Each structure stands twice: as structure tokens, then as C-alpha cells.
N, CA, C and O atoms as a printed pandas DataFrame, in Angstrom:
     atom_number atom_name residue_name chain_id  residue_number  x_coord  y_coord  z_coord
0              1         N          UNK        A               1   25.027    4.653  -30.767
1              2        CA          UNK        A               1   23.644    4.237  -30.714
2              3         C          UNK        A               1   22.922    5.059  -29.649
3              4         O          UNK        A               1   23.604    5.503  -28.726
4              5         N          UNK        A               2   21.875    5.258  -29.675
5              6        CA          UNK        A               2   20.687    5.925  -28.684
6              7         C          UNK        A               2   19.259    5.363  -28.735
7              8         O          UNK        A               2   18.426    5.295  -29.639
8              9         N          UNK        A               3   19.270    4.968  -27.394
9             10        CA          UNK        A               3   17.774    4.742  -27.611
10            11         C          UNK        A               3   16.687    5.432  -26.814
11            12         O          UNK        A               3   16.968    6.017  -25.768
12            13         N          UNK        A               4   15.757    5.391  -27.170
13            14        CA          UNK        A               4   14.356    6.344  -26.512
14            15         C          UNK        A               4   13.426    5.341  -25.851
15            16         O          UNK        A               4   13.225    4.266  -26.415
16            17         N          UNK        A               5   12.920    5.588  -24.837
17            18        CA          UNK        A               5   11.950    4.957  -24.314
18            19         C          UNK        A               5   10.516    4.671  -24.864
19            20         O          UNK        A               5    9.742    5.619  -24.735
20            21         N          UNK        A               6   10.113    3.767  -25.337
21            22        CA          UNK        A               6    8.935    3.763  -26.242
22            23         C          UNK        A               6    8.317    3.491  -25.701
23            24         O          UNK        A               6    7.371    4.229  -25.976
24            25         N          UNK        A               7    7.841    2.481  -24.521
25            26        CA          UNK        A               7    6.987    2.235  -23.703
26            27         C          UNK        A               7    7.128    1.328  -22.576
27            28         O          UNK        A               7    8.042    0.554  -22.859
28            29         N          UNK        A               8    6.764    1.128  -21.707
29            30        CA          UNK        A               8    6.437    0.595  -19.914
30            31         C          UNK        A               8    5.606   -0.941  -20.332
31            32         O          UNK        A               8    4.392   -0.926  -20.533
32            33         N          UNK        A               9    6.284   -2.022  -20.415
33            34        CA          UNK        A               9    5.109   -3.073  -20.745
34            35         C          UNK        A               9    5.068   -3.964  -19.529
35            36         O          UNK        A               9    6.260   -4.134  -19.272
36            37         N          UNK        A              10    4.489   -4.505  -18.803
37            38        CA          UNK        A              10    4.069   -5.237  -17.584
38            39         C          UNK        A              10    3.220   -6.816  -18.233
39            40         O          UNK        A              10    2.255   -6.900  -18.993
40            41         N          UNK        A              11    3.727   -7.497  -17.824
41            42        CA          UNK        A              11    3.074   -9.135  -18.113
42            43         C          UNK        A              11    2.049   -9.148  -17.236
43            44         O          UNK        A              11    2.275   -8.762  -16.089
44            45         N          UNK        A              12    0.710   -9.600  -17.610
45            46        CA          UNK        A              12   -0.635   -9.705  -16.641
46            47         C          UNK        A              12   -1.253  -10.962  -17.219
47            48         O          UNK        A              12   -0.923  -11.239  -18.372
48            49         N          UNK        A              13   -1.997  -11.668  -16.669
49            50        CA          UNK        A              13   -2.932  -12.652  -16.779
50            51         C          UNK        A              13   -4.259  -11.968  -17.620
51            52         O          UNK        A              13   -4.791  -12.604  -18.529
52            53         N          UNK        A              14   -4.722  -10.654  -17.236
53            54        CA          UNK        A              14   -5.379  -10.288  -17.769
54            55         C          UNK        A              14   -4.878   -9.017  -18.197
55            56         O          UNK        A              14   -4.669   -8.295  -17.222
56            57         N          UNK        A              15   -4.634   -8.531  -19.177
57            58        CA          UNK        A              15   -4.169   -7.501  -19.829
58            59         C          UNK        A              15   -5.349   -6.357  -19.706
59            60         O          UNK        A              15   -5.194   -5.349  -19.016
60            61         N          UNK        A              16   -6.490   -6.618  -20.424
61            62        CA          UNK        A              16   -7.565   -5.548  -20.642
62            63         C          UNK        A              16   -7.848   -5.341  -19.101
63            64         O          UNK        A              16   -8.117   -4.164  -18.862
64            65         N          UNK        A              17   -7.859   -6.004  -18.204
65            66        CA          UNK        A              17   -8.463   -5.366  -16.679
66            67         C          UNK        A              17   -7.590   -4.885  -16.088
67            68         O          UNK        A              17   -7.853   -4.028  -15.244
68            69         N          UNK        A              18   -5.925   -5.378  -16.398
69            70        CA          UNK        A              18   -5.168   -4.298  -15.549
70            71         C          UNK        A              18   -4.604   -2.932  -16.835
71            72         O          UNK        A              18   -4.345   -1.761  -16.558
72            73         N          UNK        A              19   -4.571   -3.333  -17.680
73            74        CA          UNK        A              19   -4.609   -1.890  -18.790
74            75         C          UNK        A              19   -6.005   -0.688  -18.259
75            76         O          UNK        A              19   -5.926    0.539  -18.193
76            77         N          UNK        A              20   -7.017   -1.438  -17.993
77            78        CA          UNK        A              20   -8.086   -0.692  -17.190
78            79         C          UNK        A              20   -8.315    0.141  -16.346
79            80         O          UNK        A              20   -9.014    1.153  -16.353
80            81         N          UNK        A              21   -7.645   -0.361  -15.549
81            82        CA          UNK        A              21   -7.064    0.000  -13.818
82            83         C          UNK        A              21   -6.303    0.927  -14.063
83            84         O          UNK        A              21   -6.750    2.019  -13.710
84            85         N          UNK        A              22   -4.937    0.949  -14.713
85            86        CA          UNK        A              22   -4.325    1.926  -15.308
86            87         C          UNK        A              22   -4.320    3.264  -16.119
87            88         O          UNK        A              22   -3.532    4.206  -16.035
88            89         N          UNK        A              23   -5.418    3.096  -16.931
89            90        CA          UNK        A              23   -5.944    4.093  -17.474
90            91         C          UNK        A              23   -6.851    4.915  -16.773
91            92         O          UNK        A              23   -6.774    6.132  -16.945
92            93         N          UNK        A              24   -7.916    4.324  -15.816
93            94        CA          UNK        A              24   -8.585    4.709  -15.112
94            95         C          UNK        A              24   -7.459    5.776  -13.945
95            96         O          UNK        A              24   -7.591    6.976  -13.707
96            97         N          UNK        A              25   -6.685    5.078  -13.549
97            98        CA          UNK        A              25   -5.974    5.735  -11.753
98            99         C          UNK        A              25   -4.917    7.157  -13.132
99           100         O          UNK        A              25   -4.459    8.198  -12.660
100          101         N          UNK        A              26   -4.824    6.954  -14.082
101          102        CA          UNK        A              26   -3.909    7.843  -14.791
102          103         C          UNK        A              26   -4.403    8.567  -15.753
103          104         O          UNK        A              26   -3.588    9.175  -16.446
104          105         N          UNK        A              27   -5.750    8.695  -16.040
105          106        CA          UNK        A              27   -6.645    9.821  -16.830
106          107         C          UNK        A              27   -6.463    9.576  -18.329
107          108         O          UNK        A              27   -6.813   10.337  -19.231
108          109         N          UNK        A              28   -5.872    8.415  -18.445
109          110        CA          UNK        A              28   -5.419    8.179  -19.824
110          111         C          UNK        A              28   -6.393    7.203  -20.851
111          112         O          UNK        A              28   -7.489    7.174  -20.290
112          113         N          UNK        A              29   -6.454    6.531  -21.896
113          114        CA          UNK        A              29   -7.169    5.610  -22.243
114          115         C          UNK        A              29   -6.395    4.322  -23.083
115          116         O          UNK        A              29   -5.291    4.225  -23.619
116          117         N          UNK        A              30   -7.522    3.414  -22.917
117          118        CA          UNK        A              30   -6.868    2.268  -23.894
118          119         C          UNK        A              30   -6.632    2.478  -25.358
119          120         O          UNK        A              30   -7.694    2.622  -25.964
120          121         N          UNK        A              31   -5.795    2.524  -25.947
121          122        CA          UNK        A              31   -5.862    2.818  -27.568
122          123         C          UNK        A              31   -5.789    1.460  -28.574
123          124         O          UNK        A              31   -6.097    1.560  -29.762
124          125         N          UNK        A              32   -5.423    0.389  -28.075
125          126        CA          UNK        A              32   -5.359   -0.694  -28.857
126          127         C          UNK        A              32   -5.200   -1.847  -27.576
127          128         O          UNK        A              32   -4.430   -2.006  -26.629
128          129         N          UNK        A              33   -6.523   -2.614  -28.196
129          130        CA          UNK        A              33   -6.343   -3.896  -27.313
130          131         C          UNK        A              33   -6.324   -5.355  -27.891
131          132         O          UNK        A              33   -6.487   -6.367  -27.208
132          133         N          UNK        A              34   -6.010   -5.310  -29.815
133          134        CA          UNK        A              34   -5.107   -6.620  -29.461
134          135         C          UNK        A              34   -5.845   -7.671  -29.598
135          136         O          UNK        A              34   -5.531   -8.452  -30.497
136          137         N          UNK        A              35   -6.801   -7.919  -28.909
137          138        CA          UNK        A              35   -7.530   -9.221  -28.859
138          139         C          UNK        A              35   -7.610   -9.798  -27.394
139          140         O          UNK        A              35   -8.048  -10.890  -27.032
140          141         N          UNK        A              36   -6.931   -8.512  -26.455
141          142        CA          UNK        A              36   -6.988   -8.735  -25.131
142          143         C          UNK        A              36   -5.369   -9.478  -24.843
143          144         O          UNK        A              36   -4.992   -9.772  -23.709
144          145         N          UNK        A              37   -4.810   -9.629  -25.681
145          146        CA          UNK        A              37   -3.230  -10.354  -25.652
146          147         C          UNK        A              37   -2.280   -8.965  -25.358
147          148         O          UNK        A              37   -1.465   -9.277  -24.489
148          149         N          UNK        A              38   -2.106   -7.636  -25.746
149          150        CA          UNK        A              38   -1.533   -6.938  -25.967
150          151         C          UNK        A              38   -2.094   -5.530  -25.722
151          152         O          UNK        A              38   -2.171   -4.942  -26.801
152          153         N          UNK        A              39   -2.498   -4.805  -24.733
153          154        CA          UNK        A              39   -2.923   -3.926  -24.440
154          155         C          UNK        A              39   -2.428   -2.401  -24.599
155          156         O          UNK        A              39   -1.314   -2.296  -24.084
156          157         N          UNK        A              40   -2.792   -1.431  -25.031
157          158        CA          UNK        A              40   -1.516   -0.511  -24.757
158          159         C          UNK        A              40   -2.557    1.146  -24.220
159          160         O          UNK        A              40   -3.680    1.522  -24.553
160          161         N          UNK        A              41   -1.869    1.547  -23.609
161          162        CA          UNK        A              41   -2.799    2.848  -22.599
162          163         C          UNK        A              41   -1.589    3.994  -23.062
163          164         O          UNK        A              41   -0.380    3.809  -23.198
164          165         N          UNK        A              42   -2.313    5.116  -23.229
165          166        CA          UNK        A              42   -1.745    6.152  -23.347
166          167         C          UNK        A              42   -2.613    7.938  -23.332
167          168         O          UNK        A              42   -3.707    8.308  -23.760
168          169         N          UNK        A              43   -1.625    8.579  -22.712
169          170        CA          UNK        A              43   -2.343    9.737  -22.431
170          171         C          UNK        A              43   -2.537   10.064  -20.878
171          172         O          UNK        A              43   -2.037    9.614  -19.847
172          173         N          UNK        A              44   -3.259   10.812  -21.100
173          174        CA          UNK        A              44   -3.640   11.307  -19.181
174          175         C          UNK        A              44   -2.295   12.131  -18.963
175          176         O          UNK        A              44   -1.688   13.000  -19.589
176          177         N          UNK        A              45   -2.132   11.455  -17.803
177          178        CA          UNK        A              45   -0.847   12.231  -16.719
178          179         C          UNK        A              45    0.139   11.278  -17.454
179          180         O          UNK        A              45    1.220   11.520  -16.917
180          181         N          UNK        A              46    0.349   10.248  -18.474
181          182        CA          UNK        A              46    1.225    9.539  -18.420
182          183         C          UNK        A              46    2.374    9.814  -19.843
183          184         O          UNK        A              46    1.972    9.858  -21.006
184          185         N          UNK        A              47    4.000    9.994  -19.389
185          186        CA          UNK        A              47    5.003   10.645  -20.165
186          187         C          UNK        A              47    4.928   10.148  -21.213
187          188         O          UNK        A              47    4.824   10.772  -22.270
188          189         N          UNK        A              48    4.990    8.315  -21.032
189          190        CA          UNK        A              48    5.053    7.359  -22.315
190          191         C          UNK        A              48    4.110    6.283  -22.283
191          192         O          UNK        A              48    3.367    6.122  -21.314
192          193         N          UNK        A              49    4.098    5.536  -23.291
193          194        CA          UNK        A              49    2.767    4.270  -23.671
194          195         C          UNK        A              49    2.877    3.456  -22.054
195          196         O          UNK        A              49    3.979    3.695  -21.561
196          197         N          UNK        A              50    2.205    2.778  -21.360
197          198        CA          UNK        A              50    2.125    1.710  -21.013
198          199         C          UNK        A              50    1.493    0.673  -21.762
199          200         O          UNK        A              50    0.575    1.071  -22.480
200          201         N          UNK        A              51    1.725   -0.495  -21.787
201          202        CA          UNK        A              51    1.269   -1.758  -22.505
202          203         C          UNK        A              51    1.301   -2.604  -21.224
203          204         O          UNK        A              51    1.958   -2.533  -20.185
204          205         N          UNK        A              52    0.078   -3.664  -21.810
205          206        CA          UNK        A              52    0.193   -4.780  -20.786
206          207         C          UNK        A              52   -0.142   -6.253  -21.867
207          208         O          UNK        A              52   -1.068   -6.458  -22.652
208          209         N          UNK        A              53    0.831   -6.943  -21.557
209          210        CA          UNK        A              53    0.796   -8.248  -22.003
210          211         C          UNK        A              53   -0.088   -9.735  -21.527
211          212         O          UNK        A              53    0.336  -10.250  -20.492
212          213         N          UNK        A              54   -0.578  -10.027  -21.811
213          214        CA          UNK        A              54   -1.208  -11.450  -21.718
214          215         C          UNK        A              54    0.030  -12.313  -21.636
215          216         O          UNK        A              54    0.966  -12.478  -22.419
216          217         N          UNK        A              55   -0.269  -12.842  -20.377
217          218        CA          UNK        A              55    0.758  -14.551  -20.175
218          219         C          UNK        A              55   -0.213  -15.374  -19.246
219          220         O          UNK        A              55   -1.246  -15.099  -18.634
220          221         N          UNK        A              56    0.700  -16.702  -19.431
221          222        CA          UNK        A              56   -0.550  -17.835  -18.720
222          223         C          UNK        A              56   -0.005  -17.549  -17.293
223          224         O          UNK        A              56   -0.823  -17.170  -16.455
224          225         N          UNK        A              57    0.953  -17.656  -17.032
225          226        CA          UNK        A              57    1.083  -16.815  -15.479
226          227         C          UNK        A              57    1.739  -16.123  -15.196
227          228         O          UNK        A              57    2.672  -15.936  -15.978
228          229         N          UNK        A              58    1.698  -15.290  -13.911
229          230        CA          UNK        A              58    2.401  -14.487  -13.347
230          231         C          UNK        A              58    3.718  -15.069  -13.041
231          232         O          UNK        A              58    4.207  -16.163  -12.760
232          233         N          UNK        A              59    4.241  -13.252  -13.309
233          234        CA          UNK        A              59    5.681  -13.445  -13.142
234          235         C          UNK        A              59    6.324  -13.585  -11.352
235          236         O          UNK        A              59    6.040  -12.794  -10.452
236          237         N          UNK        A              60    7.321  -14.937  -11.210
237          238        CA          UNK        A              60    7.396  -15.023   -9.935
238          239         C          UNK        A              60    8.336  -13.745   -9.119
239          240         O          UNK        A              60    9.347  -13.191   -9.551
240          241         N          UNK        A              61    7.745  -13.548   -8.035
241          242        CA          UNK        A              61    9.264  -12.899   -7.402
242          243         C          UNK        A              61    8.775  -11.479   -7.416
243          244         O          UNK        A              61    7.647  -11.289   -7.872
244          245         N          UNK        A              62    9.604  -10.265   -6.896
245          246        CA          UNK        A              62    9.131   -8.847   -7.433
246          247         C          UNK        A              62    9.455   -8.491   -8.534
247          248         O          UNK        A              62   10.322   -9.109   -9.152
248          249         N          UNK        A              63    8.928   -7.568   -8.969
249          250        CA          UNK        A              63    9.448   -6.965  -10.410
250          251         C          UNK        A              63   10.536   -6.082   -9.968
251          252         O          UNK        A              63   10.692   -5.413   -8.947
252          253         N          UNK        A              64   11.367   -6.301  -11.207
253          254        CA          UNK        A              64   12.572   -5.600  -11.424
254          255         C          UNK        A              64   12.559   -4.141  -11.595
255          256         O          UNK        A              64   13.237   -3.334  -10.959
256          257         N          UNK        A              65   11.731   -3.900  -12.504
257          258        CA          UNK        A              65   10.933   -2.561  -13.131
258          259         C          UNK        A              65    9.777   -2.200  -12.109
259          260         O          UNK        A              65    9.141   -3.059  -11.498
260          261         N          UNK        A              66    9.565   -0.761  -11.985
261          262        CA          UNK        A              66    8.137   -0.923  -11.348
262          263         C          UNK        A              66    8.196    0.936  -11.907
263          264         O          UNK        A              66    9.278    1.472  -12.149
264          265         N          UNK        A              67    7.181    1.506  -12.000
265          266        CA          UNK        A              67    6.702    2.920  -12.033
266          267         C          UNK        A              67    6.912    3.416  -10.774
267          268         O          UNK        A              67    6.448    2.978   -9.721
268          269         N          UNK        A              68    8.153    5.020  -11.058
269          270        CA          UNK        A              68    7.865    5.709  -10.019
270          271         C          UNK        A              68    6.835    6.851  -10.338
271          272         O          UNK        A              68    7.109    7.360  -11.425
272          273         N          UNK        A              69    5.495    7.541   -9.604
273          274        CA          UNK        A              69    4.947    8.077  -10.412
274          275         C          UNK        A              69    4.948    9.510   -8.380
275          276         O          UNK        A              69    5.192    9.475   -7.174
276          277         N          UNK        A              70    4.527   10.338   -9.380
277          278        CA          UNK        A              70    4.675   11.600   -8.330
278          279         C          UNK        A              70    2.994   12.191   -8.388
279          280         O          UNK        A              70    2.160   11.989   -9.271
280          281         N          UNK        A              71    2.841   13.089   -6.940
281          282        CA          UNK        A              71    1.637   13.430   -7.101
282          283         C          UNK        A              71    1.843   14.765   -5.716
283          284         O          UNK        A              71    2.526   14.710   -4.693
284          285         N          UNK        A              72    1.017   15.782   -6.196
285          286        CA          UNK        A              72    0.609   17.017   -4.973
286          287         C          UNK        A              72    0.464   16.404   -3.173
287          288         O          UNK        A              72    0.991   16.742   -2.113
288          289         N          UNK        A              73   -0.440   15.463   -3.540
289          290        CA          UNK        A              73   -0.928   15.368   -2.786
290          291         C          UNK        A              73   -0.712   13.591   -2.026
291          292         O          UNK        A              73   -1.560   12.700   -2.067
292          293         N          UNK        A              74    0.702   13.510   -1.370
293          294        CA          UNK        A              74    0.863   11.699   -1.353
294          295         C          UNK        A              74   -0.346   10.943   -0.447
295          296         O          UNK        A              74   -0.893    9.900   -0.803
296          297         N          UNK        A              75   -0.611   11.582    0.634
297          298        CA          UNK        A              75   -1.457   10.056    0.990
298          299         C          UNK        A              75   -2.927   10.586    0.551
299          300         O          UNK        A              75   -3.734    9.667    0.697
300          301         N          UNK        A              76   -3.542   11.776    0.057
301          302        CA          UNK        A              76   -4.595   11.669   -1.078
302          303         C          UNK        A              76   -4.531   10.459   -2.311
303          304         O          UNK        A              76   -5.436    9.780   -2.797
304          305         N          UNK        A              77   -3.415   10.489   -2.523
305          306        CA          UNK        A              77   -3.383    9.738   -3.785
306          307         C          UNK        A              77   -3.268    8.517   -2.871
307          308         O          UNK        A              77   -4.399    8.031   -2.831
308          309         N          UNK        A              78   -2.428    7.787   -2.114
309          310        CA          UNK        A              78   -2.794    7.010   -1.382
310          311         C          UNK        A              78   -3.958    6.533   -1.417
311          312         O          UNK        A              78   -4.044    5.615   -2.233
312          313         N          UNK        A              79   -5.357    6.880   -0.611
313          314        CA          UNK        A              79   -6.290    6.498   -0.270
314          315         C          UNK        A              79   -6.620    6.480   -1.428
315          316         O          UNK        A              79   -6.267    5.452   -2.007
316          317         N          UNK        A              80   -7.183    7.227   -2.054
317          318        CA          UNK        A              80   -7.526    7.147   -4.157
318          319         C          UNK        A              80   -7.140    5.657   -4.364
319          320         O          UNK        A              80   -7.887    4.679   -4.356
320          321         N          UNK        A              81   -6.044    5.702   -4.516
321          322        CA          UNK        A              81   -5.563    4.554   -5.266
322          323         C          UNK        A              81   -5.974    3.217   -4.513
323          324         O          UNK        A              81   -6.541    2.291   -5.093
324          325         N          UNK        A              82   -5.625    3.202   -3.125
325          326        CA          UNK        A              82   -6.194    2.085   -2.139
326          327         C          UNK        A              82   -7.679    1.642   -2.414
327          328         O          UNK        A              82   -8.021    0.488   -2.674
328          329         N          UNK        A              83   -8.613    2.869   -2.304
329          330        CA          UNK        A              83   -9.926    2.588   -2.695
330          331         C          UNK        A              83  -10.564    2.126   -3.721
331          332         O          UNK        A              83  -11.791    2.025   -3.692
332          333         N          UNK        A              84   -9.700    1.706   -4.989
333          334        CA          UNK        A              84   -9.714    1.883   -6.352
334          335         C          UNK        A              84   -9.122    0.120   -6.259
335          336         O          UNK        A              84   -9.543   -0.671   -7.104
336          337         N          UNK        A              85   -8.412   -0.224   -5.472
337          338        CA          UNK        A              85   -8.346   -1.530   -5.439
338          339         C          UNK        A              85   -6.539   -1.727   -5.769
339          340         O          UNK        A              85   -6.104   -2.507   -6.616
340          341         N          UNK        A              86   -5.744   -0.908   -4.965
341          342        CA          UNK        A              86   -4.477   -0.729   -5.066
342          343         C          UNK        A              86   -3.920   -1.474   -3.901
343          344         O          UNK        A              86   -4.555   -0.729   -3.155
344          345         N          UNK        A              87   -3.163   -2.458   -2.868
345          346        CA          UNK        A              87   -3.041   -2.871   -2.214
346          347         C          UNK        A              87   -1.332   -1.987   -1.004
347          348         O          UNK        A              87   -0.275   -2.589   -1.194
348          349         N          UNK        A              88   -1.276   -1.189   -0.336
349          350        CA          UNK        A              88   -0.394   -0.838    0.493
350          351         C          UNK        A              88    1.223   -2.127    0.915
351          352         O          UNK        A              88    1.439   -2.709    1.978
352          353         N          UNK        A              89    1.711   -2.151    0.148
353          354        CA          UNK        A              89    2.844   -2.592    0.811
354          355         C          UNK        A              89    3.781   -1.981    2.128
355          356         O          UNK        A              89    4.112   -2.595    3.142
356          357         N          UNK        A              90    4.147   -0.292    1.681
357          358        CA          UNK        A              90    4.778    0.362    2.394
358          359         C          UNK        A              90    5.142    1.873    2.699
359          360         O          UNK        A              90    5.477    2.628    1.786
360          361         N          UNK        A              91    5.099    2.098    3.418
361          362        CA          UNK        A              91    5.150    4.145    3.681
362          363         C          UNK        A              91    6.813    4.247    4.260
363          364         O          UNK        A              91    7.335    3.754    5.260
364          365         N          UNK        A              92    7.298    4.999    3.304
365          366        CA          UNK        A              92    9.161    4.574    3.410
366          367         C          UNK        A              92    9.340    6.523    3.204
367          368         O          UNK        A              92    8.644    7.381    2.661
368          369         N          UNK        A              93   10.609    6.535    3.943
369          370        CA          UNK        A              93   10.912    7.766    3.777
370          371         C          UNK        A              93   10.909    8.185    5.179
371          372         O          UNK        A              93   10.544    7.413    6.066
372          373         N          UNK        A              94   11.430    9.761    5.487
373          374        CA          UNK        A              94   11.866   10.542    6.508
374          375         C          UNK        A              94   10.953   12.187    6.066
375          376         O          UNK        A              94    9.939   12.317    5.381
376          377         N          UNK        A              95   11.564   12.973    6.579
377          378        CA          UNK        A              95   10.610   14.391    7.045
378          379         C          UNK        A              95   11.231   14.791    5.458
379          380         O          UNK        A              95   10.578   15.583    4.780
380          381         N          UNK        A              96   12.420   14.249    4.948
381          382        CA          UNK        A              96   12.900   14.702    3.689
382          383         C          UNK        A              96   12.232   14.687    2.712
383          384         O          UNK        A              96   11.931   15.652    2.010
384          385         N          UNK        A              97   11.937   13.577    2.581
385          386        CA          UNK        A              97   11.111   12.631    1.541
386          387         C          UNK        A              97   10.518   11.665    1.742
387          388         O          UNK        A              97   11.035   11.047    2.672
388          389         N          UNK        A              98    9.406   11.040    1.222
389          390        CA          UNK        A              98    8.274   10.393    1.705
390          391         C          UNK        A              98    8.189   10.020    0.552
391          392         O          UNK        A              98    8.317   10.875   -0.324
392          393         N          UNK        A              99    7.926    8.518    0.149
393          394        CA          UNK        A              99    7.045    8.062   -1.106
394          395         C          UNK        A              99    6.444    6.904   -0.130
395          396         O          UNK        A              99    6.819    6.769    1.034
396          397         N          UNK        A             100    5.542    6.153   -0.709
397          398        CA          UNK        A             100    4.248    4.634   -0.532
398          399         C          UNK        A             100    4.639    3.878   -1.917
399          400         O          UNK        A             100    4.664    4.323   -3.065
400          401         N          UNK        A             101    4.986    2.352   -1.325
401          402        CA          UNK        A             101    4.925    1.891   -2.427
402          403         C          UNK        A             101    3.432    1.082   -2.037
403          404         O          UNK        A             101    2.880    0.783   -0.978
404          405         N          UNK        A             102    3.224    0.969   -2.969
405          406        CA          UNK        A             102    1.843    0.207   -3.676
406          407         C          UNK        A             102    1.825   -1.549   -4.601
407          408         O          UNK        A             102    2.777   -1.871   -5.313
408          409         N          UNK        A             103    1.119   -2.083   -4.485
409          410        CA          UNK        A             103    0.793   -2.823   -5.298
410          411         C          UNK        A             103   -0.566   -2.955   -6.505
411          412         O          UNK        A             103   -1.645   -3.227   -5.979
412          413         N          UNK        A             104   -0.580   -2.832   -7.608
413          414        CA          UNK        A             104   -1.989   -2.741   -8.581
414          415         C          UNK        A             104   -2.431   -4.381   -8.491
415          416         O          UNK        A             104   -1.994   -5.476   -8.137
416          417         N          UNK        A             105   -3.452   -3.822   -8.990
417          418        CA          UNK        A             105   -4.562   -5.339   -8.534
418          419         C          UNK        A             105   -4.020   -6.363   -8.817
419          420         O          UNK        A             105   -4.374   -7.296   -8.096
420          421         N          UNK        A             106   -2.924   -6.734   -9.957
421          422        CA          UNK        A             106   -2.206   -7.999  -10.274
422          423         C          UNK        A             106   -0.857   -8.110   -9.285
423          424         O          UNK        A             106   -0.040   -9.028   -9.344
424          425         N          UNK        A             107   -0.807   -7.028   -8.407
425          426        CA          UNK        A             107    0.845   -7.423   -7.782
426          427         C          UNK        A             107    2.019   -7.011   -8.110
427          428         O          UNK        A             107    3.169   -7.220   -7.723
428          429         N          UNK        A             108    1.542   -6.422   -8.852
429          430        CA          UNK        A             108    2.917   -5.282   -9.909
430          431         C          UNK        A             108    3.140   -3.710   -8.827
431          432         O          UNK        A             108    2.576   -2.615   -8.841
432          433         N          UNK        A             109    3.961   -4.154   -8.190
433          434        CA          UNK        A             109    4.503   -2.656   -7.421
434          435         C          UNK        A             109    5.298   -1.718   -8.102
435          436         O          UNK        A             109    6.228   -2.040   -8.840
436          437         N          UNK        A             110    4.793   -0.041   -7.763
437          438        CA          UNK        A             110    4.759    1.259   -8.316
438          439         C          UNK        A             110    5.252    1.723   -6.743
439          440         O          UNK        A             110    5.352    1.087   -5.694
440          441         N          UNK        A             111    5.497    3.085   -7.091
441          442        CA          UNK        A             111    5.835    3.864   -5.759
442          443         C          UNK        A             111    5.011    5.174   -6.315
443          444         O          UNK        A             111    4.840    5.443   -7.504
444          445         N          UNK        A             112    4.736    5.614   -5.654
445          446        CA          UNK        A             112    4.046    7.321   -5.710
446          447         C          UNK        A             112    4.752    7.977   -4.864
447          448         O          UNK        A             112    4.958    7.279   -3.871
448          449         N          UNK        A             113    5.370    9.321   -4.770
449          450        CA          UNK        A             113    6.203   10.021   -3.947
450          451         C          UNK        A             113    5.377   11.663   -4.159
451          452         O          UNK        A             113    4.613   12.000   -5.064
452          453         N          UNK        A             114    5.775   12.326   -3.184
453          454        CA          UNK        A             114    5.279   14.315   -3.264
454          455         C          UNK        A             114    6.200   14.250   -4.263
455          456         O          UNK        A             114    7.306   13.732   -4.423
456          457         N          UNK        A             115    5.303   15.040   -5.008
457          458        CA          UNK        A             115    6.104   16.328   -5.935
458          459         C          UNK        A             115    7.516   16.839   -5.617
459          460         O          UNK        A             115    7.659   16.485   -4.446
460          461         N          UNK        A             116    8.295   17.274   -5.875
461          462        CA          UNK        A             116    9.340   17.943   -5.900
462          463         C          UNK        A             116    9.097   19.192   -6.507
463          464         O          UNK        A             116    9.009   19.371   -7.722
464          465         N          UNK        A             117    8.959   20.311   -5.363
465          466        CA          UNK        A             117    8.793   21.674   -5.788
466          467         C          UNK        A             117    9.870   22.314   -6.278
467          468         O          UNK        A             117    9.775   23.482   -6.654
């Protein structure tokens, strides 16, 4: 058996505003929204679909899953993303390597790290 990654789906209270957020910080767009239950974003900088799901609440605890996503420029993208309504959890790493993890407006933590030249 083999399987392929088809898509990144995240449970939200509001699907269309954090599918939003997402498309917006990743150059990508919404392609099907569902009825606002089932969101799905694709394109931009991004490898595969993200989707975001409608539930009556949030999921407790951290997520298991989270996006590692890379960028030129880390605490540019930092502030970008902060200003955009991204919340700072943590700046982790040594002179080696450096990533920030982040939280998106629902609480769903991502990490952004430099490029690897």
C-alpha cells in the first residue's frame, strides 16, 4: 500500500475566517467553501490543499499536527505574521538553527524556520 498526502485539515469554530487567514499569510485562495462547514485553500506558496473544518468546539490541548512552513527571511515573516493577527508562543533554536513557533488566530500552532540553503 502507499499513500500520498492529499491534504492538511485543521478543526475551527469558524472555518471560512481561519481558511481566510490562511490563504491570505500563504498567497493562496479559497477554492470551495462548503457552506462554511468545510473549507479548503489551495495554491500560493502552499505544497498541498489545506482544509478547515467546522466543529462546535475547539479541540482541547495542543495539536498533534501543526505546519512546519520555511521562509528567507524568519523574523520578517515573524512580524508579518504577528501583525496579521498571529500570536508568538516561542523563538527556539541556537546560531545553527532558529525557527518561531506561532499560534493562528484560532490557536492552532505552526512553526516557521530560515530556509535551508
Amino acid at each position: 500500500m502507499t499513500l500520498k498526502l492529499g491534504m492538511i485539515t485543521t478543526d475551527t469554530t469558524d472555518a471560512e475566517g481561519l481558511a481566510t487567514w490562511w490563504a491570505e499569510v500563504t498567497g493562496a485562495e479559497i477554492t470551495e467553501t462548503n457552506d462554511g462547514w468545510y473549507v479548503i485553500v489551495k495554491g500560493g506558496s502552499l505544497p498541498v490543499l489545506l482544509a478547515f473544518q467546522k466543529v462546535e468546539e475547539p479541540t482541547p490541548g495542543k495539536n498533534r499536527i501543526h505546519l512546519d512552513l520555511t521562509t528567507e527571511d524568519l523574523e520578517g515573516a515573524t512580524e508579518q505574521l504577528l501583525a496579521r493577527g498571529a500570536t508568538l508562543v516561542g523563538r527556539r533554536g541556537d546560531e545553527n538553527f532558529r525557527w518561531h513557533t506561532l499560534a493562528d488566530p484560532q490557536g492552532n500552532e505552526f512553526c516557521i524556520a530560515g530556509s535551508a540553503d
